[in-house]
Amino acid sequence: MRRKAISNIMFYVTTVLLILTIVFCIGSTVKSESSNETQRIENQVKEQQLLTKVKQYLNENGCRNSGVTLTYVMDESGACDYTFTIHHKKINAMSEEEREDFRTELSQICAVSDGTTISYEYLLTDF
């Protein structure tokens, strides 16, 4: 009889430990997903702000209705490398030196200090 009681107690203790382990794992997963979601939302806000700055600068400097595409690559630590691809007939008509000066001006307008890198490319056409 005593052996059966000990066996039952061990069964209940093991069951409780397993349930606590499962609850802990589920809680950690939810916390991790919540953190990832927060980081994703913060990145979207930053991207929208950068895109707005670039479009505003282009509009103010004679490149209204420019085609602007923003792409990014995120590393394991969460740091992003952004690339703007810009298309406008005025930029297409510039010399390489003028484009480089324009790229430098854009870099100064959209400077960020949190380890994020931003680069600018021009989509040039032949027509």
PDB file of C-alpha atoms in Angstrom, residues 5-113:
ATOM      1  CA  ALA A   5       1.075   5.894  -2.427  1.00  0.00           C
ATOM      2  CA  ILE A   6       4.675   6.820  -3.225  1.00  0.00           C
ATOM      3  CA  SER A   7       4.134   5.869  -6.852  1.00  0.00           C
ATOM      4  CA  ASN A   8       1.025   8.081  -7.018  1.00  0.00           C
ATOM      5  CA  ILE A   9       2.854  10.999  -5.407  1.00  0.00           C
ATOM      6  CA  MET A  10       5.750  10.669  -7.897  1.00  0.00           C
ATOM      7  CA  PHE A  11       3.266  10.563 -10.768  1.00  0.00           C
ATOM      8  CA  TYR A  12       1.579  13.788  -9.586  1.00  0.00           C
ATOM      9  CA  VAL A  13       4.886  15.569  -8.956  1.00  0.00           C
ATOM     10  CA  THR A  14       6.131  14.591 -12.424  1.00  0.00           C
ATOM     11  CA  THR A  15       2.861  15.721 -14.006  1.00  0.00           C
ATOM     12  CA  VAL A  16       2.995  19.088 -12.245  1.00  0.00           C
ATOM     13  CA  LEU A  17       6.637  19.611 -13.299  1.00  0.00           C
ATOM     14  CA  LEU A  18       5.795  18.802 -16.911  1.00  0.00           C
ATOM     15  CA  ILE A  19       2.842  21.190 -16.878  1.00  0.00           C
ATOM     16  CA  LEU A  20       4.997  23.973 -15.397  1.00  0.00           C
ATOM     17  CA  THR A  21       7.664  23.350 -18.054  1.00  0.00           C
ATOM     18  CA  ILE A  22       5.073  23.581 -20.831  1.00  0.00           C
ATOM     19  CA  VAL A  23       3.602  26.802 -19.397  1.00  0.00           C
ATOM     20  CA  PHE A  24       7.081  28.323 -19.106  1.00  0.00           C
ATOM     21  CA  CYS A  25       7.930  27.408 -22.707  1.00  0.00           C
ATOM     22  CA  ILE A  26       4.672  28.856 -24.028  1.00  0.00           C
ATOM     23  CA  GLY A  27       5.217  32.053 -22.040  1.00  0.00           C
ATOM     24  CA  SER A  28       8.749  32.449 -23.413  1.00  0.00           C
ATOM     25  CA  THR A  29       7.527  31.921 -26.964  1.00  0.00           C
ATOM     26  CA  VAL A  30       4.809  34.553 -26.597  1.00  0.00           C
ATOM     27  CA  LYS A  31       7.283  37.030 -25.100  1.00  0.00           C
ATOM     28  CA  SER A  32       9.767  36.429 -27.937  1.00  0.00           C
ATOM     29  CA  GLU A  33       7.103  36.871 -30.629  1.00  0.00           C
ATOM     30  CA  SER A  34       5.905  40.059 -28.941  1.00  0.00           C
ATOM     31  CA  SER A  35       9.452  41.434 -28.952  1.00  0.00           C
ATOM     32  CA  ASN A  36       9.887  40.575 -32.638  1.00  0.00           C
ATOM     33  CA  GLU A  37       6.580  42.255 -33.477  1.00  0.00           C
ATOM     34  CA  THR A  38       7.620  45.402 -31.609  1.00  0.00           C
ATOM     35  CA  GLN A  39      10.930  45.507 -33.520  1.00  0.00           C
ATOM     36  CA  ARG A  40       9.105  45.024 -36.831  1.00  0.00           C
ATOM     37  CA  ILE A  41       6.720  47.912 -36.089  1.00  0.00           C
ATOM     38  CA  GLU A  42       9.609  50.186 -35.067  1.00  0.00           C
ATOM     39  CA  ASN A  43      11.410  49.351 -38.327  1.00  0.00           C
ATOM     40  CA  GLN A  44       8.293  50.110 -40.376  1.00  0.00           C
ATOM     41  CA  VAL A  45       7.948  53.527 -38.727  1.00  0.00           C
ATOM     42  CA  LYS A  46      11.640  54.288 -39.376  1.00  0.00           C
ATOM     43  CA  GLU A  47      11.299  53.184 -43.019  1.00  0.00           C
ATOM     44  CA  GLN A  48       8.257  55.388 -43.545  1.00  0.00           C
ATOM     45  CA  GLN A  49      10.051  58.390 -42.028  1.00  0.00           C
ATOM     46  CA  LEU A  50      13.095  57.844 -44.245  1.00  0.00           C
ATOM     47  CA  LEU A  51      10.944  57.449 -47.349  1.00  0.00           C
ATOM     48  CA  THR A  52       9.031  60.632 -46.517  1.00  0.00           C
ATOM     49  CA  LYS A  53      12.279  62.596 -46.014  1.00  0.00           C
ATOM     50  CA  VAL A  54      13.713  61.448 -49.332  1.00  0.00           C
ATOM     51  CA  LYS A  55      10.523  62.154 -51.284  1.00  0.00           C
ATOM     52  CA  GLN A  56      10.178  65.578 -49.673  1.00  0.00           C
ATOM     53  CA  TYR A  57      13.802  66.426 -50.504  1.00  0.00           C
ATOM     54  CA  LEU A  58      13.352  65.290 -54.106  1.00  0.00           C
ATOM     55  CA  ASN A  59      10.151  67.324 -54.482  1.00  0.00           C
ATOM     56  CA  GLU A  60      11.842  70.433 -53.063  1.00  0.00           C
ATOM     57  CA  ASN A  61      14.827  70.044 -55.399  1.00  0.00           C
ATOM     58  CA  GLY A  62      13.067  69.806 -58.750  1.00  0.00           C
ATOM     59  CA  CYS A  63      12.446  66.073 -58.919  1.00  0.00           C
ATOM     60  CA  ARG A  64       8.696  65.976 -58.393  1.00  0.00           C
ATOM     61  CA  ASN A  65       6.965  62.624 -58.804  1.00  0.00           C
ATOM     62  CA  SER A  66      10.215  60.690 -58.624  1.00  0.00           C
ATOM     63  CA  GLY A  67      10.070  56.946 -58.518  1.00  0.00           C
ATOM     64  CA  VAL A  68      11.466  55.957 -55.126  1.00  0.00           C
ATOM     65  CA  THR A  69      11.871  52.388 -53.922  1.00  0.00           C
ATOM     66  CA  LEU A  70      13.208  51.471 -50.481  1.00  0.00           C
ATOM     67  CA  THR A  71      14.632  48.000 -49.866  1.00  0.00           C
ATOM     68  CA  TYR A  72      16.479  46.711 -46.839  1.00  0.00           C
ATOM     69  CA  VAL A  73      18.522  43.831 -45.520  1.00  0.00           C
ATOM     70  CA  MET A  74      18.367  43.046 -41.801  1.00  0.00           C
ATOM     71  CA  ASP A  75      21.157  41.177 -40.021  1.00  0.00           C
ATOM     72  CA  GLU A  76      20.800  38.903 -36.985  1.00  0.00           C
ATOM     73  CA  SER A  77      21.209  41.766 -34.520  1.00  0.00           C
ATOM     74  CA  GLY A  78      18.315  43.695 -36.099  1.00  0.00           C
ATOM     75  CA  ALA A  79      20.422  46.377 -37.808  1.00  0.00           C
ATOM     76  CA  CYS A  80      19.209  47.333 -41.268  1.00  0.00           C
ATOM     77  CA  ASP A  81      21.012  48.314 -44.441  1.00  0.00           C
ATOM     78  CA  TYR A  82      18.639  50.449 -46.506  1.00  0.00           C
ATOM     79  CA  THR A  83      18.934  51.077 -50.239  1.00  0.00           C
ATOM     80  CA  PHE A  84      16.956  53.776 -52.015  1.00  0.00           C
ATOM     81  CA  THR A  85      16.519  53.375 -55.763  1.00  0.00           C
ATOM     82  CA  ILE A  86      15.496  56.677 -57.351  1.00  0.00           C
ATOM     83  CA  HIS A  87      14.272  57.361 -60.860  1.00  0.00           C
ATOM     84  CA  HIS A  88      13.617  60.761 -62.415  1.00  0.00           C
ATOM     85  CA  LYS A  89      14.319  62.250 -65.829  1.00  0.00           C
ATOM     86  CA  LYS A  90      16.221  65.166 -64.259  1.00  0.00           C
ATOM     87  CA  ILE A  91      18.589  62.765 -62.484  1.00  0.00           C
ATOM     88  CA  ASN A  92      18.887  60.784 -65.700  1.00  0.00           C
ATOM     89  CA  ALA A  93      20.114  63.940 -67.483  1.00  0.00           C
ATOM     90  CA  MET A  94      22.750  64.761 -64.825  1.00  0.00           C
ATOM     91  CA  SER A  95      26.437  64.057 -65.246  1.00  0.00           C
ATOM     92  CA  GLU A  96      28.035  61.426 -63.013  1.00  0.00           C
ATOM     93  CA  GLU A  97      29.611  64.167 -60.886  1.00  0.00           C
ATOM     94  CA  GLU A  98      26.249  65.909 -60.405  1.00  0.00           C
ATOM     95  CA  ARG A  99      24.650  62.593 -59.428  1.00  0.00           C
ATOM     96  CA  GLU A 100      27.371  61.991 -56.866  1.00  0.00           C
ATOM     97  CA  ASP A 101      26.865  65.481 -55.394  1.00  0.00           C
ATOM     98  CA  PHE A 102      23.122  64.828 -55.261  1.00  0.00           C
ATOM     99  CA  ARG A 103      23.769  61.478 -53.518  1.00  0.00           C
ATOM    100  CA  THR A 104      25.949  63.287 -50.943  1.00  0.00           C
ATOM    101  CA  GLU A 105      23.163  65.811 -50.269  1.00  0.00           C
ATOM    102  CA  LEU A 106      20.658  62.982 -49.824  1.00  0.00           C
ATOM    103  CA  SER A 107      23.036  61.243 -47.402  1.00  0.00           C
ATOM    104  CA  GLN A 108      23.217  64.371 -45.270  1.00  0.00           C
ATOM    105  CA  ILE A 109      19.437  64.774 -45.214  1.00  0.00           C
ATOM    106  CA  CYS A 110      18.736  61.184 -44.126  1.00  0.00           C
ATOM    107  CA  ALA A 111      21.628  60.548 -41.754  1.00  0.00           C
ATOM    108  CA  VAL A 112      20.929  57.990 -39.017  1.00  0.00           C
ATOM    109  CA  SER A 113      23.144  57.188 -36.069  1.00  0.00           C
TER     110      SER A 113
END
